[in-house]
PDB file of C-alpha atoms in Angstrom:
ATOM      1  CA  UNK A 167     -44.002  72.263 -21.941  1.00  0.00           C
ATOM      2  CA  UNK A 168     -40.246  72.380 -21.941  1.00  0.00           C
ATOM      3  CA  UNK A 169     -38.475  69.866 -23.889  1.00  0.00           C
ATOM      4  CA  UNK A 170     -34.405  69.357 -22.667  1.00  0.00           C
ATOM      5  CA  UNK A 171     -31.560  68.485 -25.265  1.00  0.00           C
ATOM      6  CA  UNK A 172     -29.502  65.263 -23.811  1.00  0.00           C
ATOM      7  CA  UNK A 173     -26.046  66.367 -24.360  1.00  0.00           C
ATOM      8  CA  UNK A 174     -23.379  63.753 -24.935  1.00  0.00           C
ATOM      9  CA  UNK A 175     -19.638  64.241 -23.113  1.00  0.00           C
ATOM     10  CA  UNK A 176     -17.550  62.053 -24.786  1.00  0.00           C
ATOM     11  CA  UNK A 177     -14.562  63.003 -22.860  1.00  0.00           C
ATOM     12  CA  UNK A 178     -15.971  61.408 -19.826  1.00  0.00           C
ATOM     13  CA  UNK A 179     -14.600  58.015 -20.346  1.00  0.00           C
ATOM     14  CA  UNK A 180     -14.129  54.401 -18.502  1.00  0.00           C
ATOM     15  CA  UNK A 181     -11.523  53.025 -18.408  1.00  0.00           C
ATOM     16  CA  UNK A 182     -11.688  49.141 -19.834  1.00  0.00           C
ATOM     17  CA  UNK A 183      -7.785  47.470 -19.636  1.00  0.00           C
ATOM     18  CA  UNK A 184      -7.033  44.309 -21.718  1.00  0.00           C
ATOM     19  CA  UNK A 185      -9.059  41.074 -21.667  1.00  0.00           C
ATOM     20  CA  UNK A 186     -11.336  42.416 -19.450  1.00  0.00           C
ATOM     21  CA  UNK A 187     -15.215  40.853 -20.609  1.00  0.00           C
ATOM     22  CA  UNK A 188     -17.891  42.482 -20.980  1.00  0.00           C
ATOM     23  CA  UNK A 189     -21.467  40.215 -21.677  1.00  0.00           C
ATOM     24  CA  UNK A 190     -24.665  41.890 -23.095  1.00  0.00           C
ATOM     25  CA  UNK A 191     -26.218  44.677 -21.862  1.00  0.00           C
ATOM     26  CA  UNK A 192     -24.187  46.078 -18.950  1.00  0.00           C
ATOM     27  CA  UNK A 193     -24.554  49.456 -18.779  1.00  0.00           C
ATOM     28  CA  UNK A 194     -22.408  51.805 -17.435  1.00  0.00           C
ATOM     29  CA  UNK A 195     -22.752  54.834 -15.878  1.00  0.00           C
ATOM     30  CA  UNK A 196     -20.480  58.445 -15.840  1.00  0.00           C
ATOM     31  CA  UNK A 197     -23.135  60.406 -13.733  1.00  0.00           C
ATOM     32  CA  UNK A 198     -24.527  60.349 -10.727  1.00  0.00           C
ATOM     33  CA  UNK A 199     -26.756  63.457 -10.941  1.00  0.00           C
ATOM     34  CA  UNK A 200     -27.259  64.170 -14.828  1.00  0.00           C
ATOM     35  CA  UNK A 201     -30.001  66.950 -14.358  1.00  0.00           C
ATOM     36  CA  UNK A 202     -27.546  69.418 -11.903  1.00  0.00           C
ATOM     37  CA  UNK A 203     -24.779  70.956 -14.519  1.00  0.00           C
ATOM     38  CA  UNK A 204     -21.948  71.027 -11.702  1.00  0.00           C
ATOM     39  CA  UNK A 205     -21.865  67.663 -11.869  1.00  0.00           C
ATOM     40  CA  UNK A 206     -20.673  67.269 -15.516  1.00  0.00           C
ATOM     41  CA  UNK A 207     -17.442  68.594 -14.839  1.00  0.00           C
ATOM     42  CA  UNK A 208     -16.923  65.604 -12.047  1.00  0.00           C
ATOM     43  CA  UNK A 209     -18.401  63.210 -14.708  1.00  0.00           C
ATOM     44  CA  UNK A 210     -16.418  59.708 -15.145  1.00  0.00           C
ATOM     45  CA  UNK A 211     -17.221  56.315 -16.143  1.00  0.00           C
ATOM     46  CA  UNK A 212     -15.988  53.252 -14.449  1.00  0.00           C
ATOM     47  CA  UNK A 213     -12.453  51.260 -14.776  1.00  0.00           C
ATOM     48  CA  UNK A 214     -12.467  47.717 -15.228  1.00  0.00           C
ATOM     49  CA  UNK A 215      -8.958  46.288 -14.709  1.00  0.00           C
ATOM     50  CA  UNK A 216      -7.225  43.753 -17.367  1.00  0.00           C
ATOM     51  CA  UNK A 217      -9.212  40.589 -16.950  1.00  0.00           C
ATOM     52  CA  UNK A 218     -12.411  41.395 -14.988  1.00  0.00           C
ATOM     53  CA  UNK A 219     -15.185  39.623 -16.053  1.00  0.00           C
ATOM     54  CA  UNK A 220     -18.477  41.762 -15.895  1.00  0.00           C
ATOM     55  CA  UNK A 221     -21.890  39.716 -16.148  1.00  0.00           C
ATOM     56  CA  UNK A 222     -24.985  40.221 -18.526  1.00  0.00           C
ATOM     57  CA  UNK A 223     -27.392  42.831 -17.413  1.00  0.00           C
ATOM     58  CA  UNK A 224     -25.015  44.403 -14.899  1.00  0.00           C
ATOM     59  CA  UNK A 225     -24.733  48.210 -13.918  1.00  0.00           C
ATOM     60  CA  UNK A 226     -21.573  49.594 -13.199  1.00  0.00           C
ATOM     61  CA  UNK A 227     -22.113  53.377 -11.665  1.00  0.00           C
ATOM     62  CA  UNK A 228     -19.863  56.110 -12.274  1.00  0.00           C
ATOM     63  CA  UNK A 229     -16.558  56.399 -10.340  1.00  0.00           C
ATOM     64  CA  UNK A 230     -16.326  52.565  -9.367  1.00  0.00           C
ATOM     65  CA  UNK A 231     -13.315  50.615 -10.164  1.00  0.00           C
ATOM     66  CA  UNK A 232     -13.604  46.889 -11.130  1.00  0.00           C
ATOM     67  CA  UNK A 233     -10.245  45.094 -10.015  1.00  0.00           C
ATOM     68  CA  UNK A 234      -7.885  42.956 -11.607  1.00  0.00           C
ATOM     69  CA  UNK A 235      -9.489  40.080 -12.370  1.00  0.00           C
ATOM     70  CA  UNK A 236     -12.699  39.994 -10.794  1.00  0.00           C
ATOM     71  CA  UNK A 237     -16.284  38.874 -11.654  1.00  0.00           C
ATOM     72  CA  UNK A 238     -19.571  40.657 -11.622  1.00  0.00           C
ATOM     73  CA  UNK A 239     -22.010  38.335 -11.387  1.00  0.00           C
ATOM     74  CA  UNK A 240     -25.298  38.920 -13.607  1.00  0.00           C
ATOM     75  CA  UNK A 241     -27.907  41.041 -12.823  1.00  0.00           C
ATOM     76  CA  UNK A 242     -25.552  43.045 -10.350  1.00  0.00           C
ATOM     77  CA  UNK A 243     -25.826  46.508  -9.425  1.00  0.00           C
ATOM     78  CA  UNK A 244     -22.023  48.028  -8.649  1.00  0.00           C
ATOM     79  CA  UNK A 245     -21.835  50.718  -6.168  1.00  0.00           C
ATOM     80  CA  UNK A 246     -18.625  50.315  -4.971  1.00  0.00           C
ATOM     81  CA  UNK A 247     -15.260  49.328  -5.547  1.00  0.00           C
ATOM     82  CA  UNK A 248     -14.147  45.548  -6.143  1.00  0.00           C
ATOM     83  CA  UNK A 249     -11.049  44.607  -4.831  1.00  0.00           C
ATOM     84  CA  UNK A 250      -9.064  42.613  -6.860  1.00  0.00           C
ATOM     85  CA  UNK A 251      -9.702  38.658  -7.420  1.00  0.00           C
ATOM     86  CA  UNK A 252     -13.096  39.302  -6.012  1.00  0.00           C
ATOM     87  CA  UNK A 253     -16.687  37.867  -6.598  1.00  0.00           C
ATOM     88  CA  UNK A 254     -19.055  40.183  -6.296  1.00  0.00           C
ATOM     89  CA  UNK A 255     -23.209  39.393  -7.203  1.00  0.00           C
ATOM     90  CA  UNK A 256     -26.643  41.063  -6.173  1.00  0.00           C
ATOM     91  CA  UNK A 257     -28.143  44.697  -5.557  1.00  0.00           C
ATOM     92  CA  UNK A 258     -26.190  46.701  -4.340  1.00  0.00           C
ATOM     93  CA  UNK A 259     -23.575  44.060  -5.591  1.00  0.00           C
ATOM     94  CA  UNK A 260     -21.571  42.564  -2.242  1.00  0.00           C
ATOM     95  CA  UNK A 261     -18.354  40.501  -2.030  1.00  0.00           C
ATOM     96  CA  UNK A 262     -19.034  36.914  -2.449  1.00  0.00           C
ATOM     97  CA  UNK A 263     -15.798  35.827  -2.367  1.00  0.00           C
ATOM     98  CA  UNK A 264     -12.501  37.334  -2.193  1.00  0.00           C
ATOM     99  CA  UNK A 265      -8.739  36.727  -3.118  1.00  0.00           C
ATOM    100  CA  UNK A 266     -10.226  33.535  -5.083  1.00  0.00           C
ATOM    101  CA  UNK A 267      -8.147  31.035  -6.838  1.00  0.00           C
ATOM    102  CA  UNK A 268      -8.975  30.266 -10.443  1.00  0.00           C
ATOM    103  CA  UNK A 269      -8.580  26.315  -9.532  1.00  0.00           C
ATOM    104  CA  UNK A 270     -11.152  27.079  -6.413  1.00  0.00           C
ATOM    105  CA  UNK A 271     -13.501  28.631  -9.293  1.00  0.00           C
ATOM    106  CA  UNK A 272     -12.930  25.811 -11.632  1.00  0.00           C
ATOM    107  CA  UNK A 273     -14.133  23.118  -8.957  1.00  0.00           C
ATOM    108  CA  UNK A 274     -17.145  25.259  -7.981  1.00  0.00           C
ATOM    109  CA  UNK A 275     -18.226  25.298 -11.653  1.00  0.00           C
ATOM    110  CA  UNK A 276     -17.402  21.483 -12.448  1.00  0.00           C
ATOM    111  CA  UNK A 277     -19.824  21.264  -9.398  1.00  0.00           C
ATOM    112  CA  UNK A 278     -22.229  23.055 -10.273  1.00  0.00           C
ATOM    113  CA  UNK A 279     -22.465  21.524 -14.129  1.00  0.00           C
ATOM    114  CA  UNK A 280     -22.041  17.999 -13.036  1.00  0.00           C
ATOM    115  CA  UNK A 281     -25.827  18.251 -11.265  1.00  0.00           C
ATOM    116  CA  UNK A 282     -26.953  18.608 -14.960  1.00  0.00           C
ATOM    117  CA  UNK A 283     -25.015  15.715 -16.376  1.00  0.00           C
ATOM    118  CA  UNK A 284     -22.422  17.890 -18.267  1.00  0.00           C
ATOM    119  CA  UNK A 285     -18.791  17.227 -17.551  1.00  0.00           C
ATOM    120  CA  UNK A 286     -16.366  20.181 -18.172  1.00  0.00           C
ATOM    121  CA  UNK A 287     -12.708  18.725 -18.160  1.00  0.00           C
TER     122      UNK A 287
END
């Protein structure tokens, strides 16, 4: 039996710009095929623009871009690129809603509170 060495390439980084969240356990990704050596010279992690919001339990794969301001819902699987001011949510994750205003968010969650009797103000 043939036991293989993980290597670590710490020069294969993401990108993560200011105030950008992310919760617990997201895990992110720089390599689409880790067991063919060509592709660790293409290896690169994701970028997550200033103020994206990435949910718990999410996986971002490599090469993917996370626009300004944008939210990964939890649970999601990223496969593509989100465009800016986009909601994205599922497996493969899909947009949701896009170009969303943060006053359009803010009803949507006093909505969706208020059915358990909390108020957010």
């Amino acid at each position: 039996m043939e036991v293989t060495r993980m290597k670590s390439y710490p020069d294969t980084i993401s990108i993560i710009e200011d105030k950008a969240f992310l919760a617990p356990s997201v895990s992110v990704a720089n390599d689409l095929y880790p067991s063919l050596e060509e592709s660790k010279q293409k290896m690169r992690g994701p970028i997550i623009r200033r103020g994206a919001q990435i949910g718990v339990n999410s996986t971002l794969l490599p090469y993917v871009e996370i626009g300004e301001s944008s939210i990964v819902g939890s649970g999601s699987v990223v496969t593509r690129d989100v465009p800016p001011r986009s909601i994205v949510a599922g497996n493969p994750a899909r947009v949701i809603e896009s170009d969303y205003s943060t006053q359009r968010l803010l009803e949507r969650l006093k909505a969706r509170f208020s059915r358990y009797g909390e108020k957010l103000n």
